[in-house]
Tab-separated table of C-alpha atoms and ligand atoms in Angstrom:
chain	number	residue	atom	x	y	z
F	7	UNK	CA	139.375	147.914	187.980
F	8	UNK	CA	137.342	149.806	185.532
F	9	UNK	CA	133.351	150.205	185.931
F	10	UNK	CA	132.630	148.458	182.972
F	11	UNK	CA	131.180	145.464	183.149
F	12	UNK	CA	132.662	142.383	181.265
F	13	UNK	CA	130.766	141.310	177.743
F	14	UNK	CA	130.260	138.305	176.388
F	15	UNK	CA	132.412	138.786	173.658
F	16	UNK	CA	135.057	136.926	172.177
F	17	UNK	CA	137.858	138.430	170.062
F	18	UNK	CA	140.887	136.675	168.931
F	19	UNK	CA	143.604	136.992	166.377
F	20	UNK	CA	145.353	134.238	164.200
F	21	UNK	CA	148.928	135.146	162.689
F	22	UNK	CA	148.930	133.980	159.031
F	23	UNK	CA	152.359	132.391	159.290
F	24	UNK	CA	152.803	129.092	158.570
F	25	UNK	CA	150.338	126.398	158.052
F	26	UNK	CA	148.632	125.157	160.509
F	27	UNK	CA	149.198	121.824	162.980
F	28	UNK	CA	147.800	119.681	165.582
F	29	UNK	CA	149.097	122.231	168.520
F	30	UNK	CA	146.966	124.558	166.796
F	31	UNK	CA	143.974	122.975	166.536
F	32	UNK	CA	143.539	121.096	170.137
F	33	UNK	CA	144.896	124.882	171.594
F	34	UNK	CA	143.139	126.867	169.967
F	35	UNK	CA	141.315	126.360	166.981
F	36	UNK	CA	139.070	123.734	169.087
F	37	UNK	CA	137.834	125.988	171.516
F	38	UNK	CA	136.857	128.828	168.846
F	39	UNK	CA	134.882	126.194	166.979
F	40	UNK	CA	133.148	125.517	170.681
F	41	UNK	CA	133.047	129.144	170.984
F	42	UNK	CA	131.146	130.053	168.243
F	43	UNK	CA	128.469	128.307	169.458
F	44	UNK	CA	128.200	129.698	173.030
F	45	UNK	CA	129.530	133.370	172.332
F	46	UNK	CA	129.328	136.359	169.655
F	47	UNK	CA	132.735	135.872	168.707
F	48	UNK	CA	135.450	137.929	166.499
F	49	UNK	CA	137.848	135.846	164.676
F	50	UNK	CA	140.812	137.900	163.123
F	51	UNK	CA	143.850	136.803	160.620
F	52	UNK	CA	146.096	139.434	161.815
F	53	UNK	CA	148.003	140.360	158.077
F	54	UNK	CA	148.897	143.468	159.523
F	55	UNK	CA	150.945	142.419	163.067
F	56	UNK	CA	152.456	140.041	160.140
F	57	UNK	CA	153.904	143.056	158.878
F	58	UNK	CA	156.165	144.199	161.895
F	59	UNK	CA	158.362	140.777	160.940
F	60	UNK	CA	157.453	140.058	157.604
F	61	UNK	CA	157.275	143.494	155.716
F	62	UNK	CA	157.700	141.313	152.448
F	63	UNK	CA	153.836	141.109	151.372
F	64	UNK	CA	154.006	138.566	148.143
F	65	UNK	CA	153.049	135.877	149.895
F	66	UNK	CA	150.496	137.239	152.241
F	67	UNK	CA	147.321	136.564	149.783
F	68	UNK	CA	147.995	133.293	149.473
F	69	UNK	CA	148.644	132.717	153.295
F	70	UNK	CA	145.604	134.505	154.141
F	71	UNK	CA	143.514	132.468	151.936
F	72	UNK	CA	145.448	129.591	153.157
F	73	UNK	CA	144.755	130.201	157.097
F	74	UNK	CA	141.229	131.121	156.241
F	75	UNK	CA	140.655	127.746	154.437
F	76	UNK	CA	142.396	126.030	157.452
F	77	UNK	CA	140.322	127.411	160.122
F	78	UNK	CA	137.361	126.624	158.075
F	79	UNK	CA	138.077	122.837	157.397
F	80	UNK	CA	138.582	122.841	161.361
F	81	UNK	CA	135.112	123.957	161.917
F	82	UNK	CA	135.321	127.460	162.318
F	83	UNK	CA	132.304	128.800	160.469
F	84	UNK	CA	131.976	132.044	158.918
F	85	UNK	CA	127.908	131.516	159.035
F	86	UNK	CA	128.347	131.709	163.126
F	87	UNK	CA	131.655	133.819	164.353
F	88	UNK	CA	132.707	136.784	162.412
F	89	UNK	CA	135.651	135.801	160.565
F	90	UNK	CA	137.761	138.505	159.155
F	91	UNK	CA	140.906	140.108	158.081
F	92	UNK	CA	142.280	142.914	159.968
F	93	UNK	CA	143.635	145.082	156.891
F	94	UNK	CA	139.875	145.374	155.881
F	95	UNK	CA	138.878	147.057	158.980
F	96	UNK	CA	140.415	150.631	158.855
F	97	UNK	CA	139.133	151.631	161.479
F	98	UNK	CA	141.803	149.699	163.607
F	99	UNK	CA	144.413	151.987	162.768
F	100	UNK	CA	142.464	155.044	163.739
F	101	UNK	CA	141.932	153.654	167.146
F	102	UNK	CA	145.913	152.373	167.430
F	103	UNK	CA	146.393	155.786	166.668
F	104	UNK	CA	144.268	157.055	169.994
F	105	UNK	CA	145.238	154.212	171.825
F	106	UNK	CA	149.648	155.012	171.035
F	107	UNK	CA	149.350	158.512	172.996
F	108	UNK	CA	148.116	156.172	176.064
F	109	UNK	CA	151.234	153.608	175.657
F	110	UNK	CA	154.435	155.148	177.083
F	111	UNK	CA	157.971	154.117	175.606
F	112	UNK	CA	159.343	152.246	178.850
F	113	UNK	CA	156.407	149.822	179.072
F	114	UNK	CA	156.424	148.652	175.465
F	115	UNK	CA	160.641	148.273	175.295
F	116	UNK	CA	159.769	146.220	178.640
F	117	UNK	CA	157.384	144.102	176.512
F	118	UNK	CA	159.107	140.220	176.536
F	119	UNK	CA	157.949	139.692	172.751
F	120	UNK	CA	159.097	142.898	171.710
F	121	UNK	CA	162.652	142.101	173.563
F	122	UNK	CA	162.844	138.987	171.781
F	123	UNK	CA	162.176	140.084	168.058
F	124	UNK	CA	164.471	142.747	168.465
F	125	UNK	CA	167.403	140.230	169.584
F	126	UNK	CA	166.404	138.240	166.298
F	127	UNK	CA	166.404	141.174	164.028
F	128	UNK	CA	168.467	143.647	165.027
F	129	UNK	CA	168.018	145.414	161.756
F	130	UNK	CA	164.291	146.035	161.739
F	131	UNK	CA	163.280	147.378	165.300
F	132	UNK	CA	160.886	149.038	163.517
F	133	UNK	CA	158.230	151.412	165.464
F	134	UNK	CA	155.535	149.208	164.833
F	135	UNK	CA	157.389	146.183	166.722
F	136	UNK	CA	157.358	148.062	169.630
F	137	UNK	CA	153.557	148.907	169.385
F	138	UNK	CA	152.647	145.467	168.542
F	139	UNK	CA	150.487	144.948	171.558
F	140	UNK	CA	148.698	148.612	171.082
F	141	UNK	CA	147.272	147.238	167.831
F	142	UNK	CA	146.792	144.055	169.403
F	143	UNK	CA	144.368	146.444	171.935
F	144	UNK	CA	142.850	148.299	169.247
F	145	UNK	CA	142.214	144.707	167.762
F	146	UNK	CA	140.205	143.452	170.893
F	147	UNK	CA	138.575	146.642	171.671
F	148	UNK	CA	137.399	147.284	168.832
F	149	UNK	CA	134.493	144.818	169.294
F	150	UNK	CA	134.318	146.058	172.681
F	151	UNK	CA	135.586	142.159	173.794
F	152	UNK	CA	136.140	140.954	177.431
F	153	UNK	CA	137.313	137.352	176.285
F	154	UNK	CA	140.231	136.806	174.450
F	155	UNK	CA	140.995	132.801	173.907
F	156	UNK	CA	144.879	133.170	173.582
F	157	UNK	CA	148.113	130.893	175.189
F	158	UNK	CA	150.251	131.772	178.103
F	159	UNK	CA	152.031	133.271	175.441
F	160	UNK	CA	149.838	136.116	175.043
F	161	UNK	CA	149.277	136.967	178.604
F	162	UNK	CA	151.698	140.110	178.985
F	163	UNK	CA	149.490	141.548	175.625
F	164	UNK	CA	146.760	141.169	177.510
F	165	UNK	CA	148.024	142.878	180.764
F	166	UNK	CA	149.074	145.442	178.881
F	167	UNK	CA	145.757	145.799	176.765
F	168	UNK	CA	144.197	145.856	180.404
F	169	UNK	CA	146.318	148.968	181.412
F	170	UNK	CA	145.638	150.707	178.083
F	171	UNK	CA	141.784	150.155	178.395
F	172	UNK	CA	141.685	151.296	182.180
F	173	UNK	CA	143.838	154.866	180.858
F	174	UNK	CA	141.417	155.411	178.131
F	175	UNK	CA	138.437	155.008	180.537
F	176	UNK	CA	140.116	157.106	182.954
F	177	UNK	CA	140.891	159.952	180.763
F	178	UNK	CA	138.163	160.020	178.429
F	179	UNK	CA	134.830	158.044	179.682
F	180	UNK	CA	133.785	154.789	180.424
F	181	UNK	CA	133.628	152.538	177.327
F	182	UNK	CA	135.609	149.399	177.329
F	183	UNK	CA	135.499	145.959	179.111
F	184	UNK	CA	138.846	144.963	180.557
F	185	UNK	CA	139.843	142.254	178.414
F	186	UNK	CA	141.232	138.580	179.405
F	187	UNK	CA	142.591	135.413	178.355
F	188	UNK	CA	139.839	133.384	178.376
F	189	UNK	CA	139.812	129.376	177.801
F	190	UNK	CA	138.193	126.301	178.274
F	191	UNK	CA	140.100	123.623	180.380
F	192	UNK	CA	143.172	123.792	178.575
F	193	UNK	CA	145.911	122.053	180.802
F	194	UNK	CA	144.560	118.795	180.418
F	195	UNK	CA	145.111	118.467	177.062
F	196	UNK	CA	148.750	118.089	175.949
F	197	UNK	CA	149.645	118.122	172.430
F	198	UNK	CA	153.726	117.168	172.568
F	199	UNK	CA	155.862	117.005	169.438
F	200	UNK	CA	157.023	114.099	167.873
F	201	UNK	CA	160.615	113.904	168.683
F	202	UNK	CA	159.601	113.290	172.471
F	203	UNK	CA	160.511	117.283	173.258
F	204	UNK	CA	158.669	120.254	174.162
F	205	UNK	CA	155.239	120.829	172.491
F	206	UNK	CA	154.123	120.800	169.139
F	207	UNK	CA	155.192	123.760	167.225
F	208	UNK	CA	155.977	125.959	164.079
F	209	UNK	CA	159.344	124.666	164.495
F	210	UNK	CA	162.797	124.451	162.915
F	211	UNK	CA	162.428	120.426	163.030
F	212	UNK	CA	158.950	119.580	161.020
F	213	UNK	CA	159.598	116.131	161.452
F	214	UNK	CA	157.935	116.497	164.841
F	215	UNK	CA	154.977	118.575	164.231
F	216	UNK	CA	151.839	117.035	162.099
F	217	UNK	CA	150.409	119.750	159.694
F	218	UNK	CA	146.688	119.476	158.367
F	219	UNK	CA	148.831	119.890	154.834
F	220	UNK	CA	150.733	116.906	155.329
F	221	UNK	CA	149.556	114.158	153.168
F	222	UNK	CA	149.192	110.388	154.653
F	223	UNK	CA	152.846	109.340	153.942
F	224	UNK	CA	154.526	111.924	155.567
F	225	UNK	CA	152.377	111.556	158.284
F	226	UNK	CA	152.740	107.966	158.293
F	227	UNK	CA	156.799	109.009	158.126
F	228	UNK	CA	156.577	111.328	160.495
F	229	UNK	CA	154.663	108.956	163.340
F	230	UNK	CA	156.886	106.189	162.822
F	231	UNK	CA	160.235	108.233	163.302
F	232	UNK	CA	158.978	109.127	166.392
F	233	UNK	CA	161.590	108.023	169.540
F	234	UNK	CA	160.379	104.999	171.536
F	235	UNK	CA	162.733	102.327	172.759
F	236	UNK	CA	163.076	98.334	173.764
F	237	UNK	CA	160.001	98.492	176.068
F	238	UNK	CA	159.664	98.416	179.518
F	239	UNK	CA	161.765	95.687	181.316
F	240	UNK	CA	160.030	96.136	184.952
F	241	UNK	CA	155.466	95.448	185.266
F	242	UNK	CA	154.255	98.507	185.745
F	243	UNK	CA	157.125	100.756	185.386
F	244	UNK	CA	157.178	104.743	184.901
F	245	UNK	CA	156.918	105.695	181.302
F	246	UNK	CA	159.292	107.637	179.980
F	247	UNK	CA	158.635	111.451	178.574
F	248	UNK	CA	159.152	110.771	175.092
F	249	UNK	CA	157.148	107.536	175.709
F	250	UNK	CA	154.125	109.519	177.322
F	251	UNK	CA	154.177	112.169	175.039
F	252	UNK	CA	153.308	109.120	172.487
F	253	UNK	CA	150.282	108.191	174.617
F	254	UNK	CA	149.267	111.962	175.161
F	255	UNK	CA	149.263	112.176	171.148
F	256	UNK	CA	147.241	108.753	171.322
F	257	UNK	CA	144.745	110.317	173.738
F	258	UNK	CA	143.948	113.188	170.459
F	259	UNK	CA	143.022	110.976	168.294
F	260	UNK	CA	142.764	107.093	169.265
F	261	UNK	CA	139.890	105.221	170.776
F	262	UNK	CA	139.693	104.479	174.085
F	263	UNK	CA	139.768	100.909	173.997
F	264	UNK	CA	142.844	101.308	171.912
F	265	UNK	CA	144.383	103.451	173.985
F	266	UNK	CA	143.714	100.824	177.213
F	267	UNK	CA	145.154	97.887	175.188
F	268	UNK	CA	148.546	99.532	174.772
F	269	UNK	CA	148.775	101.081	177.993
F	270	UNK	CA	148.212	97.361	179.454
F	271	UNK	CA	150.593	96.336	177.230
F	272	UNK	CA	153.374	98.740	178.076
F	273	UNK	CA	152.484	97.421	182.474
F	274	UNK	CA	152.888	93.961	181.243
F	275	UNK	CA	155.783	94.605	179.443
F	276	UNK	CA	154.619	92.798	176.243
F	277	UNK	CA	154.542	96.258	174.181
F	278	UNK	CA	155.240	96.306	170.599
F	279	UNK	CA	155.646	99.794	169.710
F	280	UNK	CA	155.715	99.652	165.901
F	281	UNK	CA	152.087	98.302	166.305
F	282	UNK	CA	151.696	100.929	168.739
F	283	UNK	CA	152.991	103.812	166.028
F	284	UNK	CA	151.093	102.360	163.105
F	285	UNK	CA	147.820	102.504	165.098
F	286	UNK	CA	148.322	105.957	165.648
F	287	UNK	CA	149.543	107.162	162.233
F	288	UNK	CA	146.667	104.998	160.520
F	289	UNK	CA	144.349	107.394	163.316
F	290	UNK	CA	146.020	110.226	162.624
F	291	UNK	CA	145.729	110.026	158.937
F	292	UNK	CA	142.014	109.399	159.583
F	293	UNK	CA	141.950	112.718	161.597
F	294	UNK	CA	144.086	114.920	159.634
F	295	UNK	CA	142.822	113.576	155.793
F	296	UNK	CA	139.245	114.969	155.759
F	297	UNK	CA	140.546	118.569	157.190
F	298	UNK	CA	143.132	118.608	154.006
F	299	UNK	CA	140.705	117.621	151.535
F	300	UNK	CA	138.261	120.255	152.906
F	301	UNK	CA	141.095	122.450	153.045
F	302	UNK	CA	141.870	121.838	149.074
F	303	UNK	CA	138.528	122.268	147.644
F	304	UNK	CA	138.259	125.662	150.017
F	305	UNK	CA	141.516	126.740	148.450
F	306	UNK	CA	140.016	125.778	145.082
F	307	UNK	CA	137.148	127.694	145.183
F	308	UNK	CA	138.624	131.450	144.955
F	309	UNK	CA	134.853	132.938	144.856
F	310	UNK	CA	133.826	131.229	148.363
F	311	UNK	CA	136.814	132.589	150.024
F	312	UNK	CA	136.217	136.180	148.658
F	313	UNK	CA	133.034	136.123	149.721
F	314	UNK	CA	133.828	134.993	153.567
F	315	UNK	CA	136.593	137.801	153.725
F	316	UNK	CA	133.389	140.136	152.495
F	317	UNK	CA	130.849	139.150	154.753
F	318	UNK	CA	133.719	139.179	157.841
F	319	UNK	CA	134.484	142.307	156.858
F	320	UNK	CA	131.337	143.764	156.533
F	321	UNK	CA	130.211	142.147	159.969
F	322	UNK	CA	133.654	143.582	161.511
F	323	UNK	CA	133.340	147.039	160.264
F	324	UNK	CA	129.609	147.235	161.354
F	325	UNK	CA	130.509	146.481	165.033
F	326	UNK	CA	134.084	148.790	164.685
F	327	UNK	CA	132.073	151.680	163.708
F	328	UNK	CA	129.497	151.357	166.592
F	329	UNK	CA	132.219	151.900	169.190
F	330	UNK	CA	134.468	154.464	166.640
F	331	UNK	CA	131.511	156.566	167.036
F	332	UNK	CA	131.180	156.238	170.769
F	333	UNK	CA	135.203	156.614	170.957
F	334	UNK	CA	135.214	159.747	168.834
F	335	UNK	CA	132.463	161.487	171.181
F	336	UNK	CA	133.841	160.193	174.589
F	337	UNK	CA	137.362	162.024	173.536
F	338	UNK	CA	135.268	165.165	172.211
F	339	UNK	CA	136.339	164.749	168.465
F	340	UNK	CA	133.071	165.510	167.403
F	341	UNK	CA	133.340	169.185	166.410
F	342	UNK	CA	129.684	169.114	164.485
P	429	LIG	N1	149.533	138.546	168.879
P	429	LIG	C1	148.727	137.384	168.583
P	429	LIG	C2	149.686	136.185	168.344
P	429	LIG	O1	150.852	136.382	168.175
P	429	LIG	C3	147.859	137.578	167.386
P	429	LIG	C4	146.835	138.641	167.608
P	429	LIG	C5	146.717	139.804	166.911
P	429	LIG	C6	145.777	138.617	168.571
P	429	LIG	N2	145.645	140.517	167.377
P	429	LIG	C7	145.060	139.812	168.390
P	429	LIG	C8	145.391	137.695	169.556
P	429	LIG	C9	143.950	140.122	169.181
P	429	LIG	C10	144.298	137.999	170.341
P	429	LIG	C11	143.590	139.203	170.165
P	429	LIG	O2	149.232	135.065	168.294
């Protein structure tokens, strides 16, 4: 355990890969809008971690704009969390420089991410792959954070952000907070995919996941593909997973008196479940339109999104050179 006691602050990074869905928002995105209120709070589009998979860069501006206008339709707002890209805060890669002479070779090819992109791309194990979660450290540190709001996902980062911090302490001074995953109750809410599998996701089959992009037919598409069967044959029977991952997307979105009529409509056994899937894509459509629109006119207005990405990066750099400064004279590069 290091000496340093834990801030208050929050630090966490958003890959700008793909657009963003429902499993985004009620796992993450949420909790940062919550956050923002309670915390000081670092929220990062992480265009350069993008680079160790996707060393194309044509497409990054307008993905970056893109998950910037997301986040901000969600509620995430630039006026209350610091809300940045990574690439404009150079001082990152000074400190993932410090930080790589603490990171040894066997812990990072031990890394399960690392092991995984590797198997998918055998041609680019590229050097900054392996150090992934060193500038994932240097990300969180930077602010000096103790709270990082990521999924399970993320935990081995952290662990290993953890031992990284407790070395540098060790060898050089006292300076950083151990960092951890840090989240609200998040196992109650459930946000399955529509084909009555897994969870929502980027995934291969985007008939199942509901994008804030998606206009109201393909949502409406989307909702009514979902699998369901005859209904229940037996009062009060066990629902079926793909049926209660139905009422667990219900539960995001539907009110409560809706959600009690169907559910005493499944125990009876009188369920109708086309009603059942046109109540929920007409809520859904209510839910997701207003985020797209806001999403649009962000997207449409090329000077408001420049001048977020200034102010973030102007708040970002402020606090990274606070603790370059203290990290420079803790490892005695300060010759004058
Ligand atoms: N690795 C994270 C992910 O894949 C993204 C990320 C980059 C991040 N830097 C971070 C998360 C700092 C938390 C803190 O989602």
């Amino acid at each position: 355990m290091s000496a340093i006691i834990p801030s208050n602050i929050v630090m966490s990074g958003i890959r700008p890969t793909g657009m963003v869905h429902l499993g985004n928002y009620f796992g993450a995105i949420r909790n940062y809008v919550k956050m923002q209120d309670e915390f000081e709070c670092y929220f990062m589009v992480a265009d350069l971690h993008s680079l160790t998979t996707h060393p194309e860069t044509a497409e990054l501006k307008r993905n970056v704009r893109r998950v910037l206008a997301e986040n901000i339709a969600c509620g995430l707002d630039p006026n209350k969390a610091t809300f940045y890209c990574q690439s404009h805060v150079y001082e990152t890669g000074e400190l993932y420089l410090y930080l790589n002479m603490l990171a040894y070779k066997g812990e990072l090819e031990k890394t399960v991410t690392f092991k995984d992109k590797a198997r998918q791309h055998p041609e680019n194990i590229n050097a900054g792959l392996l150090t992934y979660p060193v500038l994932q450290t240097a990300d969180i540190i930077m602010h000096r954070a103790s709270l990082v709001p990521v999924g399970k996902d993320q935990e081995q980062h952290l662990e290993m952000a953890r031992n990284f911090v407790v070395r540098f302490n060790h060898r050089y001074g006292e300076i950083f907070p151990e960092p951890r995953a840090f989240n609200y109750n998040q196992e109650l809410i459930k946000v399955p995919g529509l084909d009555g599998s897994g969870k929502m996701s980027k995934s291969e089959n985007n008939m199942s996941t509901l994008y804030f992009a998606d206009d109201n037919d393909t949502i409406k598409k989307k909702v009514m593909k979902a699998l369901t069967d005859g209904g229940p044959t037996e009062m009060n029977s066990k629902k079926p997973d793909y049926i209660e991952n139905i009422f667990a997307l219900m539960k995001l979105v539907c009110k409560e008196e809706v959600i009690e009529k169907f559910e005493s409509d499944f125990n009876n056994c009188t369920i109708r479940y086309g009603d059942l899937k046109k109540q929920l894509a007409e809520d859904m459509i209510n839910f997701i339109t207003p985020v797209r629109e806001k999403t649009n006119d962000i997207l449409a207005n090329d000077a408001y999104l420049i001048e977020v990405m200034e102010k973030g990066a102007h708040k970002a750099r402020e606090s990274a050179r606070k603790t370059m400064d203290l990290v420079r004279n803790a490892m005695g590069l300060n010759y004058f």
